[in-house]
XYZ file of C-alpha atoms in Angstrom:
385
model
C 0.042 -0.235 -0.068
C 1.374 3.596 -1.158
C 2.364 5.748 1.747
C 0.341 9.073 2.115
C 2.865 11.888 2.442
C 1.729 15.154 3.407
C 2.563 17.811 0.805
C 4.259 20.919 1.471
C 1.448 22.765 -0.789
C -1.328 21.793 1.832
C -0.825 24.970 3.846
C -0.768 26.917 1.128
C -4.109 25.404 -0.659
C -5.849 26.048 2.860
C -4.545 29.629 2.803
C -5.822 30.364 -0.591
C -9.123 28.906 -0.100
C -9.757 31.273 2.464
C -9.108 34.003 0.105
C -10.186 33.235 -3.407
C -13.690 31.825 -4.454
C -11.745 29.255 -7.046
C -8.118 27.807 -6.506
C -6.517 25.923 -9.233
C -3.832 23.580 -8.818
C -1.880 22.816 -11.812
C 0.817 20.201 -12.221
C 1.868 17.392 -14.614
C -0.031 14.167 -14.707
C 0.496 11.586 -11.651
C 2.349 14.428 -9.593
C -0.215 13.751 -6.685
C -2.913 16.578 -7.281
C -5.879 14.383 -6.788
C -4.261 12.626 -3.809
C -3.418 16.055 -2.263
C -7.151 16.975 -2.498
C -8.517 13.717 -1.201
C -6.062 14.005 1.840
C -7.537 17.260 2.614
C -11.179 16.109 2.256
C -11.993 16.186 6.131
C -10.509 19.681 6.459
C -12.675 20.729 3.700
C -15.878 19.650 5.284
C -18.842 19.545 3.109
C -16.707 18.578 -0.251
C -17.730 17.416 -3.475
C -15.413 15.798 -5.532
C -15.992 15.167 -9.657
C -13.532 13.398 -12.053
C -13.916 14.884 -15.454
C -12.361 11.714 -16.851
C -15.120 9.643 -15.099
C -18.065 9.298 -17.607
C -20.378 9.318 -14.352
C -19.348 12.828 -13.263
C -18.887 14.135 -16.724
C -22.854 13.603 -17.327
C -23.245 15.338 -13.970
C -21.939 18.448 -15.567
C -24.328 18.580 -18.390
C -25.941 21.194 -16.421
C -23.338 22.996 -14.675
C -25.140 26.153 -13.444
C -27.794 24.007 -11.753
C -25.253 21.501 -10.277
C -23.219 24.434 -8.669
C -26.289 26.208 -7.576
C -27.701 23.022 -5.669
C -24.335 22.333 -4.034
C -23.644 26.175 -3.381
C -22.817 25.037 0.412
C -20.037 22.819 -0.465
C -16.558 22.990 -1.821
C -16.878 21.449 -5.371
C -13.681 19.919 -6.634
C -13.498 19.627 -10.561
C -10.795 17.246 -11.428
C -8.622 17.283 -15.067
C -10.653 20.630 -15.665
C -8.622 21.022 -18.952
C -11.025 18.454 -20.554
C -13.981 21.019 -19.935
C -12.686 24.148 -20.733
C -16.051 25.799 -21.617
C -16.667 25.405 -17.830
C -14.782 28.522 -17.090
C -17.327 30.877 -18.358
C -19.976 29.221 -16.329
C -17.778 29.510 -13.399
C -17.069 32.941 -13.716
C -21.077 33.722 -13.736
C -21.393 31.574 -10.625
C -18.601 33.137 -8.756
C -19.567 36.617 -9.669
C -23.207 35.648 -8.261
C -21.669 34.410 -4.845
C -18.187 35.424 -4.444
C -17.583 33.326 -0.987
C -14.214 32.185 -0.636
C -13.310 28.390 -0.809
C -16.076 27.596 -3.190
C -14.329 25.715 -6.031
C -10.944 23.589 -6.367
C -9.952 23.064 -10.136
C -7.108 20.285 -10.950
C -5.522 20.270 -14.091
C -2.285 19.192 -16.108
C -0.914 22.464 -17.371
C -2.172 23.408 -21.042
C -2.072 26.694 -22.908
C -5.875 26.644 -22.971
C -6.099 26.001 -19.122
C -3.672 28.753 -18.014
C -5.215 31.258 -20.580
C -8.791 30.616 -19.696
C -7.936 30.448 -15.662
C -5.971 33.684 -16.048
C -8.154 35.874 -18.212
C -11.840 34.374 -17.714
C -11.343 34.187 -13.994
C -8.842 37.038 -13.402
C -9.148 38.348 -10.032
C -11.324 35.525 -8.668
C -8.700 32.538 -8.585
C -5.669 31.609 -6.922
C -2.966 29.540 -8.934
C -0.693 26.957 -7.045
C 1.730 24.929 -9.115
C 2.049 21.375 -7.439
C 5.340 19.332 -8.234
C 6.463 15.777 -7.630
C 7.841 14.997 -4.232
C 10.465 17.519 -2.949
C 13.265 16.412 -0.638
C 11.689 18.120 2.107
C 8.323 16.080 1.827
C 10.029 12.700 2.083
C 13.242 13.646 4.013
C 11.481 12.591 7.512
C 10.645 9.419 6.350
C 11.935 6.469 8.505
C 12.995 5.000 5.024
C 14.244 7.842 3.394
C 17.214 7.329 1.402
C 18.955 10.334 -0.801
C 20.004 7.636 -3.263
C 16.686 6.377 -3.881
C 14.995 9.810 -4.009
C 17.696 11.062 -6.487
C 17.543 8.039 -8.798
C 13.871 7.286 -8.651
C 12.764 10.870 -8.846
C 9.901 12.611 -7.013
C 6.758 11.101 -8.779
C 4.912 9.226 -5.953
C 4.301 6.189 -7.971
C 8.018 6.135 -8.891
C 9.204 6.948 -5.381
C 6.956 4.513 -3.490
C 7.287 1.826 -5.999
C 8.175 -1.814 -4.437
C 11.625 -1.989 -6.110
C 13.857 -0.135 -8.370
C 12.734 -2.149 -11.439
C 9.176 -1.337 -10.620
C 10.112 2.454 -10.339
C 11.836 2.278 -13.822
C 8.910 0.358 -15.417
C 6.585 3.054 -14.179
C 8.999 5.722 -15.831
C 9.171 4.163 -19.061
C 5.348 3.927 -19.298
C 4.769 7.293 -17.837
C 7.033 8.793 -20.778
C 5.202 6.631 -23.261
C 2.051 7.581 -22.135
C 2.972 11.244 -22.159
C 4.168 11.618 -25.541
C 1.607 9.252 -27.001
C -1.610 10.462 -25.185
C -1.356 13.489 -23.163
C 0.685 15.942 -25.581
C -2.239 15.208 -28.240
C -5.169 15.410 -25.749
C -3.742 19.009 -24.767
C -4.338 20.058 -28.262
C -0.516 20.046 -29.245
C 0.681 18.992 -32.955
C 3.686 17.166 -32.542
C 4.369 13.411 -33.389
C 5.173 11.203 -30.574
C 8.523 10.051 -32.055
C 9.780 13.652 -32.735
C 8.895 14.616 -29.050
C 10.372 11.381 -27.579
C 13.660 12.518 -29.599
C 13.758 15.892 -28.120
C 13.200 15.274 -24.810
C 16.058 12.505 -24.967
C 18.349 15.224 -26.505
C 17.309 17.511 -23.868
C 18.386 14.988 -21.051
C 21.699 14.402 -22.648
C 21.927 18.349 -22.393
C 20.904 18.526 -18.970
C 22.384 21.662 -17.184
C 23.938 22.811 -20.578
C 23.119 26.113 -22.329
C 20.233 25.710 -24.678
C 21.030 25.714 -28.352
C 17.824 25.573 -30.203
C 19.349 25.441 -33.617
C 21.676 22.538 -32.966
C 18.877 20.514 -31.871
C 16.645 21.783 -34.677
C 19.508 20.493 -37.180
C 19.737 17.107 -35.134
C 15.911 16.609 -35.452
C 15.462 18.276 -38.892
C 12.985 21.234 -38.088
C 13.519 24.891 -37.324
C 14.739 26.699 -34.665
C 11.494 28.517 -33.972
C 9.703 25.016 -33.843
C 12.330 23.714 -31.456
C 11.451 26.893 -28.804
C 7.668 26.146 -29.463
C 8.303 22.569 -28.423
C 10.329 23.423 -25.234
C 7.535 25.658 -24.541
C 5.191 22.739 -24.410
C 7.635 20.904 -22.230
C 7.625 23.815 -19.945
C 3.968 24.446 -19.546
C 3.465 20.645 -18.935
C 5.841 20.756 -16.044
C 8.261 18.129 -17.700
C 11.287 20.930 -18.567
C 12.595 24.083 -16.727
C 14.649 26.618 -18.308
C 16.953 28.723 -16.372
C 17.637 32.307 -17.614
C 21.107 33.978 -17.139
C 21.557 36.583 -14.613
C 22.250 39.877 -15.763
C 24.846 41.686 -13.118
C 25.826 45.241 -13.234
C 29.424 44.211 -14.360
C 31.618 44.921 -17.349
C 32.079 41.285 -17.929
C 30.533 39.583 -21.311
C 27.867 37.494 -20.314
C 26.020 34.246 -22.104
C 22.558 35.040 -23.082
C 21.297 31.638 -23.761
C 19.095 29.899 -20.997
C 19.986 26.594 -19.129
C 17.897 23.904 -19.822
C 16.829 20.838 -17.269
C 14.519 17.623 -17.168
C 12.829 18.835 -13.996
C 12.377 15.382 -12.694
C 15.548 13.286 -11.618
C 14.015 9.945 -12.138
C 12.570 10.975 -15.740
C 16.076 12.314 -16.771
C 17.564 9.034 -15.920
C 14.812 7.029 -17.755
C 15.420 9.163 -20.926
C 19.051 8.241 -20.699
C 18.608 4.539 -20.112
C 20.084 4.535 -16.999
C 19.092 1.434 -15.059
C 20.222 1.982 -11.311
C 22.148 4.364 -9.163
C 25.580 2.632 -9.548
C 25.143 2.917 -13.268
C 24.853 6.730 -12.677
C 27.827 6.922 -10.747
C 29.695 6.195 -13.924
C 27.741 8.434 -16.274
C 29.093 11.719 -17.456
C 25.565 13.101 -16.515
C 26.217 12.433 -13.032
C 27.038 16.106 -11.969
C 24.574 17.459 -14.232
C 21.728 15.073 -12.466
C 22.999 16.184 -8.983
C 22.666 19.929 -10.109
C 19.435 19.195 -11.589
C 17.924 18.041 -8.451
C 19.368 20.981 -6.361
C 17.777 23.596 -8.912
C 14.297 21.850 -8.933
C 13.979 21.614 -5.150
C 15.084 25.222 -4.662
C 12.877 26.757 -7.255
C 10.200 24.725 -6.140
C 10.610 25.435 -2.619
C 10.939 29.277 -2.515
C 8.052 31.121 -3.271
C 8.057 34.680 -4.633
C 11.648 34.790 -5.743
C 13.863 35.233 -8.988
C 16.037 32.614 -10.373
C 18.849 32.573 -12.852
C 22.538 31.177 -13.345
C 25.643 33.374 -13.770
C 28.215 32.576 -16.503
C 30.942 34.864 -18.465
C 31.989 34.384 -22.028
C 34.917 33.136 -20.466
C 33.490 30.227 -18.715
C 33.223 31.593 -14.874
C 29.935 30.493 -13.621
C 27.712 29.937 -10.796
C 25.058 27.297 -11.025
C 21.914 29.257 -9.188
C 21.478 32.715 -8.231
C 18.294 33.384 -6.046
C 17.217 36.844 -5.661
C 14.556 37.312 -2.990
C 13.644 40.230 -0.561
C 16.801 42.435 -1.663
C 18.810 39.651 -0.803
C 21.320 37.595 -3.560
C 22.188 34.048 -2.856
C 24.829 32.208 -4.819
C 24.266 28.455 -5.071
C 26.931 25.833 -6.428
C 26.268 22.454 -7.036
C 28.912 19.598 -6.554
C 27.885 15.887 -6.678
C 30.693 15.014 -4.335
C 31.244 14.534 -0.825
C 34.740 16.621 -0.850
C 33.675 19.091 -3.324
C 36.713 21.297 -4.995
C 35.951 24.745 -6.331
C 37.271 26.372 -9.410
C 38.962 29.865 -9.667
C 35.931 30.553 -11.997
C 33.673 29.955 -8.870
C 35.600 32.522 -6.790
C 36.030 34.972 -9.567
C 32.025 34.846 -10.247
C 31.674 35.653 -6.445
C 34.004 38.690 -6.840
C 31.569 39.699 -9.696
C 28.331 39.103 -8.291
C 29.112 40.145 -4.426
C 26.254 38.051 -3.061
C 24.886 38.348 0.448
C 25.218 34.612 0.818
C 26.942 31.792 -1.022
C 26.461 27.879 -0.591
C 28.079 24.597 -2.057
C 25.481 22.051 -2.224
C 26.723 18.652 -2.155
C 25.751 15.252 -0.624
C 27.462 15.810 2.724
C 26.404 14.881 6.078
C 26.969 17.858 7.786
C 27.586 21.915 6.903
C 30.996 23.445 7.085
C 32.243 26.749 6.126
C 35.241 27.325 3.737
C 36.899 30.658 3.240
C 35.412 33.772 2.362
C 32.323 32.895 4.447
C 31.026 30.322 1.780
C 29.219 27.367 3.419
C 29.281 23.669 2.251
C 25.702 22.083 3.135
C 23.586 19.324 1.909
C 20.354 19.782 0.014
C 18.051 19.937 3.033
C 20.099 22.267 5.275
C 20.287 24.573 2.232
C 16.380 24.889 1.767
C 16.401 25.489 5.736
C 19.068 28.280 5.816
C 17.551 30.191 2.619
């Protein structure tokens, strides 16, 4: 039986339900949106859950206005809302009739139409929350937590909680296949499954590197603008994260291309056909895999912040820059228990002059090195920042 793990977003959902008439939770398929809401059902009290992939629930919404008004004293949850985009105009009318907070919970896989409708049709009436697969802070307190397991399997609940590494691998294999063969066409995107799978695999091989859309386009036989559109699809469906470059007030020549990451480390390893953690140790992507794990956990955990990376034309670099509350934090990722820092790192610190600087590595305890830079593990970093 799969463990039910409390999600960090649960408190945010409760807060938004006290403010907004409608709250939408967006995230990739199988990241735990429905489970989160079902875990909160007792708190929500008088609660009606409708799954729009279920035919019986679909039929109940043939007269949505009647259903909403007959259940106006309940919190109504509409799961897979992207399947019925016409409901947004009905929701707007119903909310304008009664603007009490917490009336509707909308769950959906991100898509162009869903984001567009929720931001325009329900502007001022809706709070939007992004839900990711498990973050390390959500599983670190478990009795059986193992960093290597989380790192290799990734954070998708069915992958992380699988009975064995092989079961986890098979789940991720089928998740990717279903994503490219069913989910992308269902969301209305016009791209062949083979082309999307090839692009995702090439992006996995480019984990943590600068995005070169022209080179990717040449390899796939499509244009540079088409590559960017396809990457936009992967970003909107929470599979890929692009990290923009940091533009400091320095006289240095800085790169202008973003870096690209497969967001979930388990999917990254599956796309690269890495079968276990020992095999990952011998792969060139080992360091980039750790960097992606750190970047995703930091970006998904810190709200209302700006994220970027710093790299000069001569190659001096810092992996992640976090700007929040007039503070600049520099984060370097090293997949070693004895991290060694290059001269380029120290020169980059001199350029940026951050308020704080950390080297994140799979170490057991934190310690400080010269110039006030602290080496720490990922969990300690999230507490510190």
